Structures are given as structure tokens and as C-alpha cells.
JSON list of C-alpha atoms in Angstrom, two decimals:
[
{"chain": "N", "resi": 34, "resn": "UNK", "atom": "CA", "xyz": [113.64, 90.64, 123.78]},
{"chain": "N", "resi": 35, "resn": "UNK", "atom": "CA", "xyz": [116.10, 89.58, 120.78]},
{"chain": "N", "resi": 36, "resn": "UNK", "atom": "CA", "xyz": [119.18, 91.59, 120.03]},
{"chain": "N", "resi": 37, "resn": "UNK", "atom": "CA", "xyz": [119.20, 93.62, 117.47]},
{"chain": "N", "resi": 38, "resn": "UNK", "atom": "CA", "xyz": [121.98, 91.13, 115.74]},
{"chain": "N", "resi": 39, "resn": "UNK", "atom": "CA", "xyz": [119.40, 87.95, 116.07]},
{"chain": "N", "resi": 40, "resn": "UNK", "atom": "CA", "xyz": [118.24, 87.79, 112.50]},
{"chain": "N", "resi": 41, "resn": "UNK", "atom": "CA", "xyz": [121.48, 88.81, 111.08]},
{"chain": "N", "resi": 42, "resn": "UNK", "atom": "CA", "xyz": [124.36, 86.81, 112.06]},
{"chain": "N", "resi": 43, "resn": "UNK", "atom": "CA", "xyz": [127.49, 87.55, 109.55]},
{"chain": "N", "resi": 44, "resn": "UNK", "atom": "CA", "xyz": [128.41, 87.66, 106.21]},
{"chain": "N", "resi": 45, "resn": "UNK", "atom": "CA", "xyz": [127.18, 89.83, 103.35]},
{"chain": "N", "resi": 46, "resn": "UNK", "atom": "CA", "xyz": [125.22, 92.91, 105.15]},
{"chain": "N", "resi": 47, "resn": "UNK", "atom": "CA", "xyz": [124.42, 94.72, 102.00]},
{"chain": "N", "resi": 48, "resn": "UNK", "atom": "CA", "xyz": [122.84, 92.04, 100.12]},
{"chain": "N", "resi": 49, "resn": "UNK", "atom": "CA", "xyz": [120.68, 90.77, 103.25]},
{"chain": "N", "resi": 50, "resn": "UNK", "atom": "CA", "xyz": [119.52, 94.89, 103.48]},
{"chain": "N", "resi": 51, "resn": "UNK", "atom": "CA", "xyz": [118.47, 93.95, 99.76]},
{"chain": "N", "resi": 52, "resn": "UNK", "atom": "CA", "xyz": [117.05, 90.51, 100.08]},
{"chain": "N", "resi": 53, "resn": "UNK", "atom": "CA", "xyz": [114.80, 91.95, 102.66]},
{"chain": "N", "resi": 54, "resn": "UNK", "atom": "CA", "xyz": [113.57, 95.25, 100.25]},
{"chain": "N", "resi": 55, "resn": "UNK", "atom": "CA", "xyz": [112.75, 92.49, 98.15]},
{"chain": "N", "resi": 56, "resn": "UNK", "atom": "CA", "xyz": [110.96, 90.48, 100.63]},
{"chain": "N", "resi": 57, "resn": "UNK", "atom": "CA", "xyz": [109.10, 93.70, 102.20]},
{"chain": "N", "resi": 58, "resn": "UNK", "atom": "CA", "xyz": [108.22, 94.55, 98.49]},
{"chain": "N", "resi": 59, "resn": "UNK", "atom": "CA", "xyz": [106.45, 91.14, 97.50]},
{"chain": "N", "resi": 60, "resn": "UNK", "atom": "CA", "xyz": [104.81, 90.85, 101.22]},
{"chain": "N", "resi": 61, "resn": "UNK", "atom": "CA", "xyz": [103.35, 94.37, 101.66]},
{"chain": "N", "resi": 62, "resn": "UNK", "atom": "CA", "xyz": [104.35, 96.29, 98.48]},
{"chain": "N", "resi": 63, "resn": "UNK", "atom": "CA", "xyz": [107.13, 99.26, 97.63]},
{"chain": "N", "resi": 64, "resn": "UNK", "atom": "CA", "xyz": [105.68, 101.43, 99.86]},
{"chain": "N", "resi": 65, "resn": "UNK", "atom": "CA", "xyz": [106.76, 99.65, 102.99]},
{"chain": "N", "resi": 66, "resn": "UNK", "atom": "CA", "xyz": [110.04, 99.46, 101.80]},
{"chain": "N", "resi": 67, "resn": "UNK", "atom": "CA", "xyz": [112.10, 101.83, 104.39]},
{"chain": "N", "resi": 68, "resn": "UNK", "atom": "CA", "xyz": [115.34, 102.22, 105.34]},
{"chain": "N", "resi": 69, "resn": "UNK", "atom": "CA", "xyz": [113.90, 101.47, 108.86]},
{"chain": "N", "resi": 70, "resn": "UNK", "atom": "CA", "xyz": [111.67, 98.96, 107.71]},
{"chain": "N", "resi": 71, "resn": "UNK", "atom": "CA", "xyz": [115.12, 96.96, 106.23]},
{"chain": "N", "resi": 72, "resn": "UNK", "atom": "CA", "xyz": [117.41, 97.33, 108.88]},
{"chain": "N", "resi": 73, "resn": "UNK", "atom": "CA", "xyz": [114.57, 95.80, 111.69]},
{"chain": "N", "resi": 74, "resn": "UNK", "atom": "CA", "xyz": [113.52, 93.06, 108.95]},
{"chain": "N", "resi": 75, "resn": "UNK", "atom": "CA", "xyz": [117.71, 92.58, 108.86]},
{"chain": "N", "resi": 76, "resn": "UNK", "atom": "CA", "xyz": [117.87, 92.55, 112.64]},
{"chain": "N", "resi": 77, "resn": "UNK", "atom": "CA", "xyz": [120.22, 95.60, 112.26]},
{"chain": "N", "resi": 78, "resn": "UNK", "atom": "CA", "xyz": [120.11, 98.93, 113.90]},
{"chain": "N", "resi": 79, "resn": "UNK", "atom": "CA", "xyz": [118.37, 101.66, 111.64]},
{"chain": "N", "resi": 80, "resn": "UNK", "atom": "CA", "xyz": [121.73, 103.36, 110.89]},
{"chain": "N", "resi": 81, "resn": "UNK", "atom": "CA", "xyz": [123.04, 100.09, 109.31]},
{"chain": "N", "resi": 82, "resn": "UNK", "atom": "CA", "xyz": [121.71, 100.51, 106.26]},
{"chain": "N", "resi": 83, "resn": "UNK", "atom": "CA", "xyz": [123.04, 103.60, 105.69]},
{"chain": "N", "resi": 84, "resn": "UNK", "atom": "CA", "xyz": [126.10, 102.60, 105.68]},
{"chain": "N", "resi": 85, "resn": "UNK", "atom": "CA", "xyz": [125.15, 100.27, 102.21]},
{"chain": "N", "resi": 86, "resn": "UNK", "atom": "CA", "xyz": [122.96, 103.06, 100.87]},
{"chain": "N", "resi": 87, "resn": "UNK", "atom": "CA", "xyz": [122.43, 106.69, 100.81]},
{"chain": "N", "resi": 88, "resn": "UNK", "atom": "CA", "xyz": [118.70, 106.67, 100.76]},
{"chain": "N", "resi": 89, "resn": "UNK", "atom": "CA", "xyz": [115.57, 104.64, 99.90]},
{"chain": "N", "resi": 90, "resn": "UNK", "atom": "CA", "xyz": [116.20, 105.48, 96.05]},
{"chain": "N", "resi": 91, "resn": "UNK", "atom": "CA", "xyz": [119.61, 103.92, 96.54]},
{"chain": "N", "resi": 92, "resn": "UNK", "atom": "CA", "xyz": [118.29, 101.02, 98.13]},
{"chain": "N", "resi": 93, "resn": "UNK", "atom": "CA", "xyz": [115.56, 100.75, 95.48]},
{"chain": "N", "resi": 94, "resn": "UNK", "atom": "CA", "xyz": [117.93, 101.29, 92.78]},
{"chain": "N", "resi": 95, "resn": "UNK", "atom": "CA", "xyz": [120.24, 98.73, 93.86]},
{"chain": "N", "resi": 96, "resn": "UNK", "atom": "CA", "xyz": [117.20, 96.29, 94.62]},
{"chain": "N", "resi": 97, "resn": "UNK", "atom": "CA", "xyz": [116.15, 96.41, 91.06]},
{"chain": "N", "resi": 98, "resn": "UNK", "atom": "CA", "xyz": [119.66, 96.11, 89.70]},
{"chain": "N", "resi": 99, "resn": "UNK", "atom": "CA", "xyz": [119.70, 92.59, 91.78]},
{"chain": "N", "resi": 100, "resn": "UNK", "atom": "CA", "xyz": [116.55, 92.09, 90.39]},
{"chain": "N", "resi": 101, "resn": "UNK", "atom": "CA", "xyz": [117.22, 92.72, 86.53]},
{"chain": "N", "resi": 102, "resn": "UNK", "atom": "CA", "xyz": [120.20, 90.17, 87.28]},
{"chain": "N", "resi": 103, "resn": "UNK", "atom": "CA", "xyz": [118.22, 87.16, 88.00]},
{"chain": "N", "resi": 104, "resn": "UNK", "atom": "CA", "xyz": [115.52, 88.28, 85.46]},
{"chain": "N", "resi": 105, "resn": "UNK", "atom": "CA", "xyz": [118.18, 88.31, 82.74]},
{"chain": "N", "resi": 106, "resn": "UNK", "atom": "CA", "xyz": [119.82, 84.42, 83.52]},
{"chain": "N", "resi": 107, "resn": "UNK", "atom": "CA", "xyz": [116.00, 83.44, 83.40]},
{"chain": "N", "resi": 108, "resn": "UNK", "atom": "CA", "xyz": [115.55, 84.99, 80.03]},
{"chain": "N", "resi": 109, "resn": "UNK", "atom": "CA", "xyz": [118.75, 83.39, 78.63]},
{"chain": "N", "resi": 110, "resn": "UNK", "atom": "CA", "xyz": [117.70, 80.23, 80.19]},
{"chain": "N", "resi": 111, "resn": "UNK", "atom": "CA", "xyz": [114.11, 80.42, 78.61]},
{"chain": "N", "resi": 112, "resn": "UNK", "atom": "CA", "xyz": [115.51, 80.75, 75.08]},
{"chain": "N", "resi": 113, "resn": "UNK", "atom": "CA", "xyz": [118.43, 78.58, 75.81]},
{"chain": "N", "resi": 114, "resn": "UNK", "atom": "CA", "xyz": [116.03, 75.92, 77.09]},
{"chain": "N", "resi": 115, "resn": "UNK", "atom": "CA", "xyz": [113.80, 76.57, 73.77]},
{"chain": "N", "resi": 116, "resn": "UNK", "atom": "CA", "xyz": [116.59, 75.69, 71.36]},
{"chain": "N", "resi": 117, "resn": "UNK", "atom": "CA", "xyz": [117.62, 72.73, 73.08]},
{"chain": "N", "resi": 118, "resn": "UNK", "atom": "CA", "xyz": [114.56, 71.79, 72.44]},
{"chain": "N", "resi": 119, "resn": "UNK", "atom": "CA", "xyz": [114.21, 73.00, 69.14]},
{"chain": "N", "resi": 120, "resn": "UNK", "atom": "CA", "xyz": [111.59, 75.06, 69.76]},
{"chain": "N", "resi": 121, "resn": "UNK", "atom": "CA", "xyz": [111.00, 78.60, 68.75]},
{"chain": "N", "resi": 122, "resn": "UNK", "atom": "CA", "xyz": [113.34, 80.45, 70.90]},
{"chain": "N", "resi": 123, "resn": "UNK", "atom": "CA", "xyz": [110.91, 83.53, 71.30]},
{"chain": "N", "resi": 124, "resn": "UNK", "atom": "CA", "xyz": [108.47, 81.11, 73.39]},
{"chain": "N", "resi": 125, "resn": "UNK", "atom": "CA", "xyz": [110.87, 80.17, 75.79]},
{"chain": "N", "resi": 126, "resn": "UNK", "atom": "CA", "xyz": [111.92, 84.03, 75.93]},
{"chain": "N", "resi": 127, "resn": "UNK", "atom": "CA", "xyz": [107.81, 84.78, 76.53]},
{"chain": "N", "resi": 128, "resn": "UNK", "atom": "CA", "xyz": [107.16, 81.67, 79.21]},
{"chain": "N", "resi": 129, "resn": "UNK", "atom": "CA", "xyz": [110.67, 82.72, 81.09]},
{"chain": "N", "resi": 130, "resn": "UNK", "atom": "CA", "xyz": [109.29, 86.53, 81.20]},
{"chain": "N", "resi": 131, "resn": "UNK", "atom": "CA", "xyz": [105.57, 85.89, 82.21]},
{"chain": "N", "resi": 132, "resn": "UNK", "atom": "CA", "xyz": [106.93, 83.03, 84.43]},
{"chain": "N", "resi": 133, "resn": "UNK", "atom": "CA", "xyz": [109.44, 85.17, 86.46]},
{"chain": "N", "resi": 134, "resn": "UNK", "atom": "CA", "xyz": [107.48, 88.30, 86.56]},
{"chain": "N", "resi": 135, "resn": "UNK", "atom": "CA", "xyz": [104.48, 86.24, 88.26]},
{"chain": "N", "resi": 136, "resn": "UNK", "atom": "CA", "xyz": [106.87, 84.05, 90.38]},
{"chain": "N", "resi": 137, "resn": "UNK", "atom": "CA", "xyz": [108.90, 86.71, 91.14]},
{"chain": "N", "resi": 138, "resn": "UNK", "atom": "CA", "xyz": [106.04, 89.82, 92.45]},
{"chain": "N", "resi": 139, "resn": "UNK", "atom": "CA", "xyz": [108.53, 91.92, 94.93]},
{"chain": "N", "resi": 140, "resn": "UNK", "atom": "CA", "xyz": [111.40, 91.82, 92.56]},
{"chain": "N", "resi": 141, "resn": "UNK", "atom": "CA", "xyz": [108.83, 92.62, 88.94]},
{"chain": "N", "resi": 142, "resn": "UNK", "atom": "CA", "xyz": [107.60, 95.85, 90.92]},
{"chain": "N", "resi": 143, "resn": "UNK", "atom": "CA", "xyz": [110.95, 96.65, 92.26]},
{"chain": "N", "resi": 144, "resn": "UNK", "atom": "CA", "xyz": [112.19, 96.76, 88.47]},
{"chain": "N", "resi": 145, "resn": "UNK", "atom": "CA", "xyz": [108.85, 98.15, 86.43]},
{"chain": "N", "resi": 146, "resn": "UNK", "atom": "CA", "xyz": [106.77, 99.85, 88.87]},
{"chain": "N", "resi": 147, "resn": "UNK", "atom": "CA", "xyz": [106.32, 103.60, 89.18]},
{"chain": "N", "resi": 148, "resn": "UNK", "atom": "CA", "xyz": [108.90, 104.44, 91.47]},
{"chain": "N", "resi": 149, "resn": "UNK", "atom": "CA", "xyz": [111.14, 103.83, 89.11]},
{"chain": "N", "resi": 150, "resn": "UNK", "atom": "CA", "xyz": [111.01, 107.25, 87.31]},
{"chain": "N", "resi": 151, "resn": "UNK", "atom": "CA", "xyz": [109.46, 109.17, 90.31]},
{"chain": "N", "resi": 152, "resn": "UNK", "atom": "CA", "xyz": [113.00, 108.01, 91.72]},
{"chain": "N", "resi": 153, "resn": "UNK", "atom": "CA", "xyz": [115.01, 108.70, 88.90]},
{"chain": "N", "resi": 154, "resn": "UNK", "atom": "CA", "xyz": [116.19, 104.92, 89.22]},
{"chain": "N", "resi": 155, "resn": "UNK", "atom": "CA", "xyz": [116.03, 104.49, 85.60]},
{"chain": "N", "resi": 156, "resn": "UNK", "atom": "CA", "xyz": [118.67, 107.25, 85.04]},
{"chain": "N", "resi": 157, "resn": "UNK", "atom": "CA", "xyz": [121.29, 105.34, 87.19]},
{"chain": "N", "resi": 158, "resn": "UNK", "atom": "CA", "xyz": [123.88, 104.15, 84.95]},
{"chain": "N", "resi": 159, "resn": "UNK", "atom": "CA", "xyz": [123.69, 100.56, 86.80]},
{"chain": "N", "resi": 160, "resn": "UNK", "atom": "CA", "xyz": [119.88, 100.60, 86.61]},
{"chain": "N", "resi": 161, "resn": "UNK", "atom": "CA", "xyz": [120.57, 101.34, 83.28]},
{"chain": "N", "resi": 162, "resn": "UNK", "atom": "CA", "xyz": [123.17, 98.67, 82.15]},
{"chain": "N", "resi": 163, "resn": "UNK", "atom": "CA", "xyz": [121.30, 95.66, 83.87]},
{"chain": "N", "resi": 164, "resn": "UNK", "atom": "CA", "xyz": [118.03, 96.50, 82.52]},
{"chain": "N", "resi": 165, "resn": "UNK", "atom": "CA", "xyz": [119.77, 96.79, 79.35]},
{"chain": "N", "resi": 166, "resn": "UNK", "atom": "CA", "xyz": [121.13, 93.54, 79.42]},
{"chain": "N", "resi": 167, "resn": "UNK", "atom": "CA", "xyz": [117.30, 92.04, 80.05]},
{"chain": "N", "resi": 168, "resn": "UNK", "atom": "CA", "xyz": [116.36, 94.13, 77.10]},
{"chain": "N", "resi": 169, "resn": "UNK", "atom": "CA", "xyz": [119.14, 92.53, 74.78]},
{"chain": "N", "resi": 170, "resn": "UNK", "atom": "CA", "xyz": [118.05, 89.15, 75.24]},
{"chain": "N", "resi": 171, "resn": "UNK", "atom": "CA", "xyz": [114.95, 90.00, 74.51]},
{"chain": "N", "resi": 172, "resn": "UNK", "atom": "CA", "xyz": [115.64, 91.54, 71.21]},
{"chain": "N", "resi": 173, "resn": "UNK", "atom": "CA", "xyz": [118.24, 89.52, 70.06]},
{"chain": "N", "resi": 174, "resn": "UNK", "atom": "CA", "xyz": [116.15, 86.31, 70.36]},
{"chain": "N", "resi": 175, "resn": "UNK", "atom": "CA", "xyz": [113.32, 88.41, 68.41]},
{"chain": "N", "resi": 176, "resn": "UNK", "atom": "CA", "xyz": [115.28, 89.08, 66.01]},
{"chain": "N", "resi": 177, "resn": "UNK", "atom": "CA", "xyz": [116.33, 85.48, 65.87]},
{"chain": "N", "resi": 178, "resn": "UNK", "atom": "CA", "xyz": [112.42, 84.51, 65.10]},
{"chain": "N", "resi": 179, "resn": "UNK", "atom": "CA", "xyz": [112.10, 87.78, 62.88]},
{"chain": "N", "resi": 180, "resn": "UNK", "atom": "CA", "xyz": [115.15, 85.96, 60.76]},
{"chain": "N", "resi": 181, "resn": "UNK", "atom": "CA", "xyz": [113.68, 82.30, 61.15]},
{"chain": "N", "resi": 182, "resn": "UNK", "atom": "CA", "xyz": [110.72, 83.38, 59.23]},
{"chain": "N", "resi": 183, "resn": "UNK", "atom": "CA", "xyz": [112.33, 85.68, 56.76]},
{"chain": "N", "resi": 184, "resn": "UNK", "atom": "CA", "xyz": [110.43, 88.64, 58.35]},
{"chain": "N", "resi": 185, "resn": "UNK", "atom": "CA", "xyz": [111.03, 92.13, 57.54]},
{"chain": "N", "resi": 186, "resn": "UNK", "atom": "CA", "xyz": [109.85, 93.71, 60.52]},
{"chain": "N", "resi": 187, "resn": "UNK", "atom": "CA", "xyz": [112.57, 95.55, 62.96]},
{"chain": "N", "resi": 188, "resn": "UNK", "atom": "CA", "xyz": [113.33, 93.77, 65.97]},
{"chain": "N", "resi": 189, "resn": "UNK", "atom": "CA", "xyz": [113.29, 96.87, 68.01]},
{"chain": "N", "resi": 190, "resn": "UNK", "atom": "CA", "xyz": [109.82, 97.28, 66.99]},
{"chain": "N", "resi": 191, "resn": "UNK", "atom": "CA", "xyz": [108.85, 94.28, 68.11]},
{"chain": "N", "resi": 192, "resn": "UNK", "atom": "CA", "xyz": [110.06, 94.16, 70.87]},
{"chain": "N", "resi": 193, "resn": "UNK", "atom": "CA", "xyz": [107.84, 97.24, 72.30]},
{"chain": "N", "resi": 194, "resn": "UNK", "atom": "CA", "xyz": [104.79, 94.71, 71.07]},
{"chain": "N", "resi": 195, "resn": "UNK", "atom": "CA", "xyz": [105.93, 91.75, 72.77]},
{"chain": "N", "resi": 196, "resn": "UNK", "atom": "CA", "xyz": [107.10, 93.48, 76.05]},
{"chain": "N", "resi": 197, "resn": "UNK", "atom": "CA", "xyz": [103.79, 95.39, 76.03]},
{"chain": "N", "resi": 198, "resn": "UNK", "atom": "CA", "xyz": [101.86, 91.69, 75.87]},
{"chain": "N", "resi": 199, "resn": "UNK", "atom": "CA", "xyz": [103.61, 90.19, 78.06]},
{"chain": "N", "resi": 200, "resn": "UNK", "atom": "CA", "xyz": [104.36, 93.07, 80.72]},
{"chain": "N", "resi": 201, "resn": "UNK", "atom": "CA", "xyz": [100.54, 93.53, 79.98]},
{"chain": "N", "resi": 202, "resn": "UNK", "atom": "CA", "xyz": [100.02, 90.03, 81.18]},
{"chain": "N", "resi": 203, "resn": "UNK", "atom": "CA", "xyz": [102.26, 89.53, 84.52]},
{"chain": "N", "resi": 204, "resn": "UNK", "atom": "CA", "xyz": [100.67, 93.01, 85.63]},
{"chain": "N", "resi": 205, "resn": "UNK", "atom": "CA", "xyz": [96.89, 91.77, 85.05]},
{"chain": "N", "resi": 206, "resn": "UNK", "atom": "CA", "xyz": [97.65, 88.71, 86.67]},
{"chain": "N", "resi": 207, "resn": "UNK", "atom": "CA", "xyz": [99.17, 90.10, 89.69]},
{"chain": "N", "resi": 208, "resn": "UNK", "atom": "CA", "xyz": [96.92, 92.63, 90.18]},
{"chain": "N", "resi": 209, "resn": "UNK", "atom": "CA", "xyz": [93.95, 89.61, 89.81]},
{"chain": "N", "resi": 210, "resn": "UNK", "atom": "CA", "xyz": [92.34, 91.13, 87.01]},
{"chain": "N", "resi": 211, "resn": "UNK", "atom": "CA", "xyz": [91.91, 88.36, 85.13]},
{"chain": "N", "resi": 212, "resn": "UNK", "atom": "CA", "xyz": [90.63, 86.15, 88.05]},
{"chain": "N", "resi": 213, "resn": "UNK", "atom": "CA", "xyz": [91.67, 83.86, 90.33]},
{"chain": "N", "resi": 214, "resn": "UNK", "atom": "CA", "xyz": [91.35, 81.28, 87.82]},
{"chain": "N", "resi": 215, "resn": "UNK", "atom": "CA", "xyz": [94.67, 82.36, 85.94]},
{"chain": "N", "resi": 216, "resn": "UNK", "atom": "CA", "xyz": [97.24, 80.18, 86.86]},
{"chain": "N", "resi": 217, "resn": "UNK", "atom": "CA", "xyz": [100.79, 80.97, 85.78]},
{"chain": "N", "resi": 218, "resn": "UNK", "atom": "CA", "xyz": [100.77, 78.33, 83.59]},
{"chain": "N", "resi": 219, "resn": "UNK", "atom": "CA", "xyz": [97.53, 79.74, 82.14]},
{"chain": "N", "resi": 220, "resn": "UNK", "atom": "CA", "xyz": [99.31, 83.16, 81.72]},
{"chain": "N", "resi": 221, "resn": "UNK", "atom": "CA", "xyz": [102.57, 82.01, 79.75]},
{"chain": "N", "resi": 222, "resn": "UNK", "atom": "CA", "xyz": [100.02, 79.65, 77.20]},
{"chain": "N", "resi": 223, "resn": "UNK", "atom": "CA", "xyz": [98.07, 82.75, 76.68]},
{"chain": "N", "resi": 224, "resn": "UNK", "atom": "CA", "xyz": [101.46, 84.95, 76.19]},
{"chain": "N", "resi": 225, "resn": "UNK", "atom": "CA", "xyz": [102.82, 81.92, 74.05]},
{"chain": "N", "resi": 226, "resn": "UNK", "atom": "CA", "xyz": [99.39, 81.73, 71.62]},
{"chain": "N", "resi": 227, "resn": "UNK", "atom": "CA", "xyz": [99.51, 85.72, 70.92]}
]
């Protein structure tokens, strides 16, 4: 029998409690994500986490903060990536979304899935401020292509349209309703051509 100590050795406590939401998320989905499911995948006792976070909405919450983080320096990298290229910076912002989300399964639900208002996540100020961020890449680089061809249209408005597409598309895709035959690289064309 291992200790309870064998899969967690030292170091950061709090973001290996977090790693592993994310990894129970992705392997068997949100609802196996427990406090007591955490601390055992963390080799911890199953007070240890509380001592990081107040409850599984906490741990959630913080989860999907982590999550919005990374999902944000892949946006910027998309677009950033785009106009190196000089390419139209709202197709790198489309093929870094659809890429992550689909790359990415445990963290997408942990950020966009129901739980997040049946939690009250998305009222938590840092819930708030990193999906935020994610959100002002995304319009700023729409209004970027708005401005590129002289467009009229809001940004804000188009945003809704373009996060509907391509939140429309990771979700299909994950959930294999568009068959096994969509590929990731399949699924950020197909964002790219609409």
C-alpha cells in the first residue's frame, strides 16, 4: 500500500489539487470532480484540499480561472502568430480558439460548461477578470478586422457571432456530433471558411 504522500512529493499543493480537477475533468467529466476525488488523485489526505479551497465551487472556480489563463496566451499567440505572418489576425484568433478548446477538453468544460452558473462561478470577481481578459482579445482583434475592411459593424456584436461559431464548433466536435471524421484541423478550416 502507497502512502498517502506517494503521488505528491513537494512543492506547489494548490496548483497540483488543480492540475488534477483538470485532469479528472477531461478523463471522466465535471462530475467526478470532488474534493475527495482531488486529494486521492493528489496523493493527499481528503482534508488537504480544504485547506486550498472552501468547497468544490471554489475548486471549480479557481480551476477555470487557471484555465481562462492559458486560453488567453493561446489567443494572443493565435493573432500574434497571424500578423507575423501577415495574415488576417481574426483567423489566427479562430484556429487558436477551436484549437485549444478541442486540445484542451477538461479545461473548455471547466470554463464554459453548465456548472458555471449553477455554481455561481461566473459571479466571482476572478472568474470574472480572467474570462474577461479572453474576451478582450477576442474583441479587440475583431475589431482590428472590422477596421481592416472599413466595416461598420460593432465589434461587440460580432463577437457574440463569432464566439457562437466557434464555441458552436469545439462543443460539436467534442461531443462527436459531427463524426469521428472531424479532425481538429478539420474543425479550425471550417471555423476559418465561415
Amino acid at each position: 500500500m502507497t502512502s498517502p504522500r506517494s503521488s505528491y512529493h513537494h512543492g506547489d499543493l494548490r496548483s497540483s489539487l488543480l492540475r488534477a480537477a483538470i485532469d479528472i475533468a477531461r478523463e471522466k467529466g465535471l462530475d467526478a470532480v470532488t474534493m475527495r476525488s482531488v486529494a486521492k488523485r493528489t496523493g493527499v489526505s481528503e482534508a488537504a484540499p480544504y485547506h486550498h479551497f472552501s468547497n468544490k465551487a471554489d475548486l471549480l472556480a479557481n480551476a477555470a480561472v487557471l484555465a481562462f489563463t492559458d486560453f488567453g496566451a493561446a489567443l494572443e499567440q493565435g493573432v500574434k502568430a497571424s500578423r507575423t505572418a501577415d495574415q488576417e489576425p481574426l483567423l489566427g484568433l479562430v484556429a487558436a480558439y477551436v484549437g485549444w478548446g478541442l486540445g484542451h477538453p477538461g479545461e473548455y468544460r471547466l470554463m464554459f460548461g453548465r456548472h458555471v452558473v449553477d455554481l455561481a462561478i461566473d459571479t466571482r470577481e476572478d472568474a470574472q477578470a480572467a474570462g474577461g481578459a479572453s474576451i478582450r482579445i477576442a474583441i479587440e482583434t475583431i475589431r482590428d478586422s472590422l477596421t481592416r475592411r472599413n466595416s461598420p459593424a460593432a465589434a461587440e456584436e460580432a463577437f457574440i457571432l463569432v464566439r457562437a461559431l466557434v464555441h458552436g464548433i469545439v462543443s460539436l466536435v467534442q461531443d462527436n456530433e459531427l463524426g469521428p471524421d472531424m479532425t481538429t484541423v478539420r474543425a479550425i478550416n471550417l471555423a476559418q471558411q465561415a
